[in-house]
mmCIF file of C-alpha atoms in Angstrom:
data_model
loop_
_atom_site.group_PDB
_atom_site.id
_atom_site.type_symbol
_atom_site.label_atom_id
_atom_site.label_comp_id
_atom_site.label_asym_id
_atom_site.label_seq_id
_atom_site.Cartn_x
_atom_site.Cartn_y
_atom_site.Cartn_z
ATOM 1 C CA MET A 13 76.434 70.497 112.646
ATOM 2 C CA PRO A 14 78.825 69.594 115.531
ATOM 3 C CA SER A 15 77.417 69.566 118.936
ATOM 4 C CA PRO A 16 78.776 71.993 121.531
ATOM 5 C CA SER A 17 80.014 68.970 123.584
ATOM 6 C CA SER A 18 82.504 68.059 120.784
ATOM 7 C CA PHE A 19 84.216 71.444 121.207
ATOM 8 C CA ALA A 20 84.517 71.045 125.041
ATOM 9 C CA LEU A 21 86.072 67.647 124.690
ATOM 10 C CA ILE A 22 88.930 68.991 122.497
ATOM 11 C CA ASN A 23 89.610 72.027 124.642
ATOM 12 C CA PRO A 24 86.969 73.210 127.287
ATOM 13 C CA SER A 25 88.048 76.785 127.239
ATOM 14 C CA LYS A 26 88.168 77.034 123.559
ATOM 15 C CA GLY A 27 84.836 75.202 123.270
ATOM 16 C CA ALA A 28 83.211 77.681 125.775
ATOM 17 C CA SER A 29 84.633 80.852 124.042
ATOM 18 C CA PHE A 30 83.614 79.429 120.634
ATOM 19 C CA MET A 31 80.145 78.969 121.801
ATOM 20 C CA SER A 32 79.980 82.329 123.584
ATOM 21 C CA PHE A 33 81.287 84.008 120.479
ATOM 22 C CA TRP A 34 78.483 82.633 118.136
ATOM 23 C CA ARG A 35 75.921 83.114 120.766
ATOM 24 C CA THR A 36 76.814 86.850 120.894
ATOM 25 C CA VAL A 37 76.596 87.159 117.176
ATOM 26 C CA ALA A 38 73.247 85.481 117.250
ATOM 27 C CA ALA A 39 72.045 87.974 119.786
ATOM 28 C CA VAL A 40 73.276 90.818 117.664
ATOM 29 C CA VAL A 41 71.618 89.518 114.471
ATOM 30 C CA ALA A 42 68.466 88.412 116.171
ATOM 31 C CA PRO A 43 67.941 90.488 119.415
ATOM 32 C CA PHE A 44 64.769 88.498 120.320
ATOM 33 C CA THR A 45 66.914 85.442 121.060
ATOM 34 C CA SER A 46 68.965 87.255 123.853
ATOM 35 C CA ASP A 47 67.147 85.245 126.639
ATOM 36 C CA THR A 48 66.942 82.063 124.693
ATOM 37 C CA TYR A 49 69.028 78.996 125.500
ATOM 38 C CA MET A 50 71.140 78.152 122.410
ATOM 39 C CA ASN A 51 74.170 75.928 121.866
ATOM 40 C CA THR A 52 76.718 76.690 119.078
ATOM 41 C CA ALA A 53 74.727 74.894 116.331
ATOM 42 C CA ASP A 54 71.609 76.711 117.499
ATOM 43 C CA SER A 55 73.246 80.004 117.274
ATOM 44 C CA LEU A 56 74.560 79.401 113.661
ATOM 45 C CA PHE A 57 71.135 78.159 112.714
ATOM 46 C CA VAL A 58 69.476 81.483 114.067
ATOM 47 C CA ILE A 59 72.116 83.611 112.280
ATOM 48 C CA ILE A 60 71.631 81.834 108.970
ATOM 49 C CA VAL A 61 67.769 81.880 109.112
ATOM 50 C CA THR A 62 67.665 85.442 110.246
ATOM 51 C CA VAL A 63 69.929 86.648 107.442
ATOM 52 C CA LEU A 64 68.111 84.520 104.731
ATOM 53 C CA THR A 65 64.633 85.550 105.706
ATOM 54 C CA ALA A 66 65.588 89.246 106.166
ATOM 55 C CA ILE A 67 67.004 89.324 102.611
ATOM 56 C CA GLY A 68 63.902 87.382 101.257
ATOM 57 C CA PHE A 69 61.634 89.879 103.031
ATOM 58 C CA CYS A 70 63.405 92.914 101.622
ATOM 59 C CA LEU A 71 63.480 91.551 98.059
ATOM 60 C CA ASN A 72 59.808 90.704 98.215
ATOM 61 C CA LEU A 73 58.917 94.010 99.592
ATOM 62 C CA LEU A 74 60.801 95.745 96.780
ATOM 63 C CA LEU A 75 58.996 93.508 94.265
ATOM 64 C CA LEU A 76 55.622 94.290 95.820
ATOM 65 C CA TYR A 77 56.459 97.922 95.409
ATOM 66 C CA LEU A 78 57.315 97.491 91.789
ATOM 67 C CA ILE A 79 54.113 95.453 91.257
ATOM 68 C CA ILE A 80 51.881 98.130 92.708
ATOM 69 C CA TRP A 81 53.631 101.319 91.485
ATOM 70 C CA LYS A 82 55.675 100.438 88.446
ATOM 71 C CA SER A 83 53.593 97.950 86.471
ATOM 72 C CA PRO A 84 52.421 99.085 83.110
ATOM 73 C CA ARG A 85 48.803 98.690 82.065
ATOM 74 C CA SER A 86 49.542 95.702 79.933
ATOM 75 C CA LEU A 87 50.666 93.866 83.136
ATOM 76 C CA THR A 88 47.452 94.409 85.057
ATOM 77 C CA PRO A 89 45.868 90.962 85.091
ATOM 78 C CA TYR A 90 49.212 89.199 85.419
ATOM 79 C CA ARG A 91 50.373 91.378 88.266
ATOM 80 C CA ILE A 92 47.654 89.954 90.404
ATOM 81 C CA PHE A 93 49.343 86.604 90.334
ATOM 82 C CA LEU A 94 52.689 88.316 90.816
ATOM 83 C CA ALA A 95 51.392 89.971 93.962
ATOM 84 C CA ASN A 96 49.873 86.605 95.093
ATOM 85 C CA THR A 97 53.222 85.051 95.041
ATOM 86 C CA THR A 98 55.009 88.005 96.527
ATOM 87 C CA ILE A 99 52.717 88.425 99.492
ATOM 88 C CA THR A 100 52.917 84.606 100.111
ATOM 89 C CA GLN A 101 56.713 84.912 100.212
ATOM 90 C CA LEU A 102 56.582 87.969 102.453
ATOM 91 C CA LEU A 103 54.466 86.143 104.883
ATOM 92 C CA PHE A 104 56.699 83.017 104.623
ATOM 93 C CA ALA A 105 59.730 85.187 105.620
ATOM 94 C CA LEU A 106 57.708 86.694 108.499
ATOM 95 C CA PHE A 107 56.572 83.391 109.907
ATOM 96 C CA SER A 108 60.097 81.952 109.594
ATOM 97 C CA ILE A 109 61.904 84.656 111.304
ATOM 98 C CA THR A 110 59.474 84.987 114.182
ATOM 99 C CA SER A 111 59.289 80.999 114.814
ATOM 100 C CA GLN A 112 62.897 79.889 113.854
ATOM 101 C CA PRO A 113 61.733 76.256 114.159
ATOM 102 C CA ARG A 114 64.141 73.329 114.475
ATOM 103 C CA VAL A 115 62.106 70.303 113.102
ATOM 104 C CA LEU A 116 62.910 66.792 114.222
ATOM 105 C CA SER A 117 61.170 63.560 113.362
ATOM 106 C CA ARG A 118 61.271 60.534 115.777
ATOM 107 C CA HIS A 119 59.187 57.390 114.850
ATOM 108 C CA GLN A 120 55.622 58.846 114.436
ATOM 109 C CA TYR A 121 56.326 61.954 116.120
ATOM 110 C CA THR A 122 57.321 65.488 114.797
ATOM 111 C CA ILE A 123 59.025 67.665 117.450
ATOM 112 C CA VAL A 124 59.670 71.234 116.856
ATOM 113 C CA ILE A 125 62.148 73.416 119.024
ATOM 114 C CA TYR A 126 61.269 77.076 118.729
ATOM 115 C CA LEU A 127 64.155 79.616 118.871
ATOM 116 C CA GLY A 128 62.170 82.690 117.691
ATOM 117 C CA PRO A 129 60.013 85.099 119.649
ATOM 118 C CA VAL A 130 56.918 82.988 119.041
ATOM 119 C CA GLN A 131 58.053 80.595 121.739
ATOM 120 C CA TYR A 132 56.823 83.247 124.365
ATOM 121 C CA PHE A 133 53.298 83.122 123.039
ATOM 122 C CA GLY A 134 52.479 79.696 124.120
ATOM 123 C CA GLU A 135 52.267 76.228 122.692
ATOM 124 C CA TRP A 136 49.287 76.669 120.398
ATOM 125 C CA PHE A 137 50.710 79.739 118.584
ATOM 126 C CA SER A 138 54.127 78.167 118.324
ATOM 127 C CA TYR A 139 52.995 75.106 116.510
ATOM 128 C CA MET A 140 50.553 77.021 114.435
ATOM 129 C CA SER A 141 53.467 79.221 113.199
ATOM 130 C CA TYR A 142 55.217 76.095 112.041
ATOM 131 C CA VAL A 143 52.179 74.858 110.238
ATOM 132 C CA GLY A 144 51.801 78.247 108.777
ATOM 133 C CA ILE A 145 55.206 77.977 107.218
ATOM 134 C CA LEU A 146 54.232 74.710 105.570
ATOM 135 C CA HIS A 147 50.813 76.165 104.261
ATOM 136 C CA LEU A 148 52.595 79.080 102.819
ATOM 137 C CA SER A 149 55.059 76.970 101.064
ATOM 138 C CA LEU A 150 52.167 75.042 99.499
ATOM 139 C CA ASN A 151 50.375 78.180 98.416
ATOM 140 C CA SER A 152 53.633 79.533 96.678
ATOM 141 C CA PHE A 153 53.525 76.387 94.484
ATOM 142 C CA ILE A 154 49.998 76.790 93.757
ATOM 143 C CA SER A 155 50.458 80.466 92.735
ATOM 144 C CA LEU A 156 53.313 79.671 90.365
ATOM 145 C CA MET A 157 50.925 77.043 88.708
ATOM 146 C CA LEU A 158 48.092 79.630 88.520
ATOM 147 C CA SER A 159 50.529 82.141 86.893
ATOM 148 C CA MET A 160 51.300 79.597 84.172
ATOM 149 C CA ILE A 161 47.616 78.824 83.641
ATOM 150 C CA TYR A 162 47.020 82.438 83.297
ATOM 151 C CA ARG A 163 49.800 82.686 80.670
ATOM 152 C CA TYR A 164 48.272 79.735 78.758
ATOM 153 C CA PHE A 165 44.668 81.242 78.728
ATOM 154 C CA SER A 166 45.738 84.774 77.853
ATOM 155 C CA ILE A 167 47.760 83.521 74.885
ATOM 156 C CA ARG A 168 45.166 81.005 73.788
ATOM 157 C CA PHE A 169 41.884 82.976 74.271
ATOM 158 C CA HIS A 170 43.285 86.499 74.594
ATOM 159 C CA ARG A 171 40.958 87.345 77.544
ATOM 160 C CA PHE A 172 41.509 87.254 81.212
ATOM 161 C CA SER A 173 40.059 89.934 83.517
ATOM 162 C CA VAL A 174 41.339 91.251 86.780
ATOM 163 C CA ASN A 175 38.236 89.819 88.558
ATOM 164 C CA VAL A 176 38.873 86.238 87.127
ATOM 165 C CA SER A 177 42.544 86.614 88.217
ATOM 166 C CA LEU A 178 41.416 87.491 91.852
ATOM 167 C CA ILE A 179 38.925 84.736 92.041
ATOM 168 C CA LEU A 180 41.462 82.189 90.805
ATOM 169 C CA CYS A 181 44.134 83.313 93.404
ATOM 170 C CA LEU A 182 41.321 83.244 96.103
ATOM 171 C CA ILE A 183 40.295 79.670 95.016
ATOM 172 C CA GLY A 184 44.022 78.555 94.990
ATOM 173 C CA TYR A 185 44.622 79.835 98.505
ATOM 174 C CA SER A 186 41.420 78.280 99.889
ATOM 175 C CA ILE A 187 42.976 74.869 99.661
ATOM 176 C CA PRO A 188 46.126 75.454 101.821
ATOM 177 C CA PHE A 189 44.009 77.816 104.132
ATOM 178 C CA LEU A 190 41.436 75.109 104.770
ATOM 179 C CA ILE A 191 44.067 72.677 105.608
ATOM 180 C CA TYR A 192 45.929 75.209 107.814
ATOM 181 C CA ALA A 193 42.567 76.002 109.598
ATOM 182 C CA SER A 194 41.792 72.324 110.104
ATOM 183 C CA CYS A 195 45.193 71.993 111.937
ATOM 184 C CA SER A 196 44.092 74.537 114.724
ATOM 185 C CA HIS A 197 42.710 71.500 116.632
ATOM 186 C CA ILE A 198 45.631 69.075 116.483
ATOM 187 C CA VAL A 199 46.714 67.545 119.714
ATOM 188 C CA THR A 200 50.367 68.731 120.753
ATOM 189 C CA SER A 201 52.377 68.404 123.950
ATOM 190 C CA SER A 202 55.047 70.724 125.375
ATOM 191 C CA SER A 203 55.722 68.391 128.457
ATOM 192 C CA ILE A 204 59.421 68.057 128.891
ATOM 193 C CA SER A 205 59.115 64.494 130.247
ATOM 194 C CA VAL A 206 57.042 63.449 127.225
ATOM 195 C CA ASN A 207 59.398 65.083 124.786
ATOM 196 C CA LYS A 208 62.361 63.538 126.449
ATOM 197 C CA ALA A 209 60.955 60.093 126.280
ATOM 198 C CA ILE A 210 60.198 60.619 122.536
ATOM 199 C CA LEU A 211 63.773 61.968 121.711
ATOM 200 C CA ASP A 212 65.508 59.448 124.077
ATOM 201 C CA GLY A 213 68.666 61.644 124.515
ATOM 202 C CA LEU A 214 68.860 62.830 120.873
ATOM 203 C CA VAL A 215 68.866 66.505 121.957
ATOM 204 C CA GLU A 216 71.129 67.615 124.844
ATOM 205 C CA ASN A 217 69.791 69.943 127.487
ATOM 206 C CA LEU A 218 66.231 69.644 126.129
ATOM 207 C CA GLU A 219 64.866 71.081 129.336
ATOM 208 C CA SER A 220 66.790 74.388 128.846
ATOM 209 C CA TYR A 221 64.718 75.133 125.680
ATOM 210 C CA HIS A 222 61.739 77.551 126.375
ATOM 211 C CA MET A 223 59.254 75.908 123.938
ATOM 212 C CA VAL A 224 59.471 72.324 122.586
ATOM 213 C CA VAL A 225 56.233 71.004 121.034
ATOM 214 C CA SER A 226 55.505 67.440 119.809
ATOM 215 C CA THR A 227 52.693 65.875 118.048
ATOM 216 C CA ASN A 228 51.936 62.460 116.991
ATOM 217 C CA ILE A 229 51.256 62.635 113.266
ATOM 218 C CA SER A 230 49.863 59.224 112.711
ATOM 219 C CA ASN A 231 46.541 60.067 114.186
ATOM 220 C CA GLN A 232 46.372 63.895 113.032
ATOM 221 C CA LEU A 233 44.642 63.634 109.645
ATOM 222 C CA PRO A 234 44.935 67.492 108.731
ATOM 223 C CA LEU A 235 48.711 67.418 109.434
ATOM 224 C CA ILE A 236 49.093 64.298 107.454
ATOM 225 C CA ILE A 237 47.271 65.925 104.531
ATOM 226 C CA LEU A 238 49.408 69.183 104.795
ATOM 227 C CA ILE A 239 52.730 67.235 104.894
ATOM 228 C CA LEU A 240 51.707 64.949 101.902
ATOM 229 C CA ALA A 241 50.542 68.042 100.022
ATOM 230 C CA VAL A 242 53.967 69.863 100.574
ATOM 231 C CA THR A 243 55.924 66.727 100.023
ATOM 232 C CA PHE A 244 54.108 65.045 97.073
ATOM 233 C CA GLY A 245 51.816 67.953 95.899
ATOM 234 C CA LEU A 246 54.481 69.283 93.582
ATOM 235 C CA ILE A 247 54.049 66.298 91.270
ATOM 236 C CA PRO A 248 50.623 67.269 89.951
ATOM 237 C CA ILE A 249 51.514 70.959 90.035
ATOM 238 C CA TYR A 250 54.643 70.312 87.846
ATOM 239 C CA PHE A 251 52.508 68.376 85.469
ATOM 240 C CA VAL A 252 49.981 71.126 85.069
ATOM 241 C CA MET A 253 52.758 73.798 84.646
ATOM 242 C CA TYR A 254 54.774 71.964 82.225
ATOM 243 C CA TRP A 255 51.616 71.009 80.142
ATOM 244 C CA CYS A 256 50.721 74.746 80.114
ATOM 245 C CA ARG A 257 54.358 75.633 79.011
ATOM 246 C CA HIS A 258 54.094 73.129 76.165
ATOM 247 C CA GLN A 259 50.767 74.329 75.050
ATOM 248 C CA ILE A 260 52.024 77.968 75.152
ATOM 249 C CA HIS A 261 54.919 77.388 72.945
ATOM 250 C CA GLN A 262 52.840 75.301 70.479
ATOM 251 C CA THR A 263 50.257 78.160 70.288
ATOM 252 C CA LEU A 264 52.870 80.816 69.782
ATOM 253 C CA LYS A 265 54.207 78.699 66.868
ATOM 254 C CA GLN A 266 50.798 78.079 65.368
ATOM 255 C CA THR A 267 49.721 81.806 65.482
ATOM 256 C CA ARG A 268 52.603 83.886 64.448
ATOM 257 C CA SER A 269 50.337 85.935 62.123
ATOM 258 C CA VAL A 270 47.960 86.644 65.192
ATOM 259 C CA HIS A 271 50.600 87.787 67.824
ATOM 260 C CA SER A 272 53.016 90.610 67.282
ATOM 261 C CA PRO A 273 56.725 89.783 67.851
ATOM 262 C CA SER A 274 56.700 91.742 71.050
ATOM 263 C CA THR A 275 53.730 89.847 72.453
ATOM 264 C CA ARG A 276 55.481 86.609 71.582
ATOM 265 C CA ASP A 277 58.674 87.826 73.156
ATOM 266 C CA ASN A 278 57.049 88.960 76.376
ATOM 267 C CA ALA A 279 55.133 85.639 76.586
ATOM 268 C CA ARG A 280 58.254 83.614 76.194
ATOM 269 C CA ARG A 281 60.152 85.791 78.779
ATOM 270 C CA LEU A 282 57.428 85.349 81.357
ATOM 271 C CA VAL A 283 57.089 81.617 80.670
ATOM 272 C CA HIS A 284 60.843 81.399 80.963
ATOM 273 C CA ALA A 285 60.648 83.128 84.403
ATOM 274 C CA LEU A 286 58.032 80.729 85.583
ATOM 275 C CA THR A 287 60.110 77.746 84.491
ATOM 276 C CA ILE A 288 63.014 78.833 86.383
ATOM 277 C CA GLN A 289 60.903 79.495 89.443
ATOM 278 C CA SER A 290 59.338 76.075 89.112
ATOM 279 C CA ILE A 291 62.970 74.541 89.404
ATOM 280 C CA ILE A 292 63.659 76.423 92.756
ATOM 281 C CA PRO A 293 61.835 73.803 94.737
ATOM 282 C CA LEU A 294 64.060 71.217 93.395
ATOM 283 C CA VAL A 295 66.834 72.678 95.569
ATOM 284 C CA SER A 296 64.746 74.065 98.338
ATOM 285 C CA VAL A 297 61.643 71.943 99.052
ATOM 286 C CA PHE A 298 62.518 68.585 97.632
ATOM 287 C CA PRO A 299 65.868 68.183 99.710
ATOM 288 C CA ALA A 300 64.068 69.259 102.919
ATOM 289 C CA SER A 301 61.164 66.828 102.076
ATOM 290 C CA THR A 302 63.548 64.015 101.293
ATOM 291 C CA PHE A 303 65.580 64.423 104.495
ATOM 292 C CA TRP A 304 62.213 64.492 106.514
ATOM 293 C CA CYS A 305 61.149 61.281 104.966
ATOM 294 C CA LEU A 306 64.609 59.519 105.595
ATOM 295 C CA ALA A 307 64.632 60.860 109.261
ATOM 296 C CA GLN A 308 61.040 59.526 109.674
ATOM 297 C CA LEU A 309 62.238 56.119 108.404
ATOM 298 C CA GLY A 310 65.404 56.292 110.676
ATOM 299 C CA ILE A 311 67.696 56.424 107.811
ATOM 300 C CA VAL A 312 69.448 59.794 108.550
ATOM 301 C CA GLU A 313 70.237 61.360 111.976
ATOM 302 C CA PRO A 314 67.282 63.627 112.869
ATOM 303 C CA THR A 315 69.302 66.237 114.835
ATOM 304 C CA ALA A 316 71.460 67.502 111.956
ATOM 305 C CA TYR A 317 68.342 67.420 109.708
ATOM 306 C CA SER A 318 66.553 69.771 112.207
ATOM 307 C CA TYR A 319 69.006 72.582 111.247
ATOM 308 C CA PHE A 320 68.396 72.010 107.569
ATOM 309 C CA ILE A 321 64.685 72.441 106.719
ATOM 310 C CA ILE A 322 63.988 76.191 107.304
ATOM 311 C CA PRO A 323 67.296 77.534 105.790
ATOM 312 C CA CYS A 324 66.480 75.274 102.728
ATOM 313 C CA LEU A 325 62.871 76.455 102.343
ATOM 314 C CA SER A 326 64.015 80.081 102.824
ATOM 315 C CA LEU A 327 66.013 79.964 99.443
ATOM 316 C CA GLY A 328 62.791 80.110 97.682
ATOM 317 C CA CYS A 329 61.807 83.514 99.067
ATOM 318 C CA ILE A 330 65.107 84.945 97.908
ATOM 319 C CA ALA A 331 65.243 83.265 94.366
ATOM 320 C CA ASP A 332 61.654 84.040 93.411
ATOM 321 C CA PRO A 333 61.800 87.908 93.442
ATOM 322 C CA LEU A 334 65.202 87.936 91.798
ATOM 323 C CA VAL A 335 63.879 85.773 88.962
ATOM 324 C CA THR A 336 60.705 87.940 88.630
ATOM 325 C CA ILE A 337 62.681 91.306 88.612
ATOM 326 C CA ARG A 338 65.271 89.799 86.134
ATOM 327 C CA CYS A 339 62.504 88.551 83.782
ATOM 328 C CA VAL A 340 59.728 91.026 83.824
ATOM 329 C CA LEU A 341 61.091 93.930 81.586
ATOM 330 C CA PRO A 342 59.629 96.984 83.389
ATOM 331 C CA TYR A 343 60.865 95.913 86.622
ATOM 332 C CA ARG A 344 64.335 95.160 85.364
ATOM 333 C CA ARG A 345 64.436 98.471 83.654
ATOM 334 C CA TRP A 346 63.452 100.379 86.702
ATOM 335 C CA ILE A 347 66.260 98.691 88.867
ATOM 336 C CA LEU A 348 68.835 99.357 86.137
ATOM 337 C CA ASN A 349 67.830 102.938 85.847
ATOM 338 C CA LEU A 350 67.948 103.393 89.565
ATOM 339 C CA CYS A 351 71.511 101.845 89.576
ATOM 340 C CA ASN A 352 72.666 104.065 86.625
ATOM 341 C CA ARG A 353 71.106 107.171 88.451
ATOM 342 C CA THR A 354 73.035 106.132 91.606
ATOM 343 C CA ASN A 355 76.333 105.685 89.746
ATOM 344 C CA SER A 356 75.992 108.929 87.996
ATOM 345 C CA ASP A 357 75.096 110.822 91.322
ATOM 346 C CA MET A 358 78.194 109.233 92.858
ATOM 347 C CA THR A 359 80.362 110.184 89.871
ATOM 348 C CA THR A 360 79.110 113.721 89.855
ATOM 349 C CA SER A 361 79.711 113.992 93.567
ATOM 350 C CA ASN A 362 83.265 112.761 93.145
ATOM 351 C CA GLN A 363 83.914 115.173 90.346
ATOM 352 C CA ASP A 364 82.578 118.125 92.532
ATOM 353 C CA LYS A 365 84.923 116.938 95.299
ATOM 354 C CA SER A 366 87.943 116.713 92.914
ATOM 355 C CA THR A 367 87.103 120.188 91.629
ATOM 356 C CA ILE A 368 86.912 121.694 95.180
ATOM 357 C CA PHE A 369 90.359 120.048 95.961
ATOM 358 C CA GLN A 370 91.890 121.414 92.690
ATOM 359 C CA ARG A 371 90.695 124.866 93.458
ATOM 360 C CA ASN A 372 92.262 124.785 96.868
#
């Protein structure tokens, strides 16, 4: 993203008005930023993150409603895993919209500039909100893997109780939660002088930001583990998911006489949904992780990258519920019926108005 100074160099008055315009739009879209210093790129960042996370939050809220109130009895064990993923994405959207973090890497340091309302709650709460985003991203990968494992065991052994589903979800979440809890004691600094020395002029007007927090990741083991888990943890998760996927298709081929056609179709549809969801991190998490690693090595410019990570990660909380609603038949039917009912009501209303005008 261009820096605000580039606009001023071309035409100072146009640069100032351009900056003021986007600052006003950001204040309307995200009212909590009205007292926050932001340049033009910051304003665009806040607008994009707020819109993406608000859409993701609403879609996941709709999906959670469908899971709780519109799931047939046959989906009872599986909806536990659906709810696990959906609640994780809801919390991710909530953490993202309240923290709005710009993440920079410089040598062995990670520096986070907070543009969301969490900046007013202090250094510790601010940094834990950023770590919270990372641990929720990790849990969303794990929950997808657990859903695929459930599909495999339910097809192969035909038994998978609600209690077992709940226990598996709790065990799956315990891993990112323990890492998250262990990060509560990491050493951070919000000192302007310290952060200016680290960034060495990379960020203009650094002292104008309300909350800038840095940490030396080289001596923070919990943070190293979390970053490695989010960056490279997808490799074993993908291996387990695609092994389960292969086994499910093999089992369905070998047991045609055991499973009914509808059971096989439902299983394939849900596996297809999970396969699509497993591809989403390739366009959301992997690019963000790659740019973070390149910035850490000094290959890419960290200032531009700082605007990239959260919008990129936010794509997942939009795509996941859309894929689930599209591929889980009861949810798709409910949405289609709702749309048809709305169209029918609008048509009836228009016909009534037409009749009234004709009579007049």
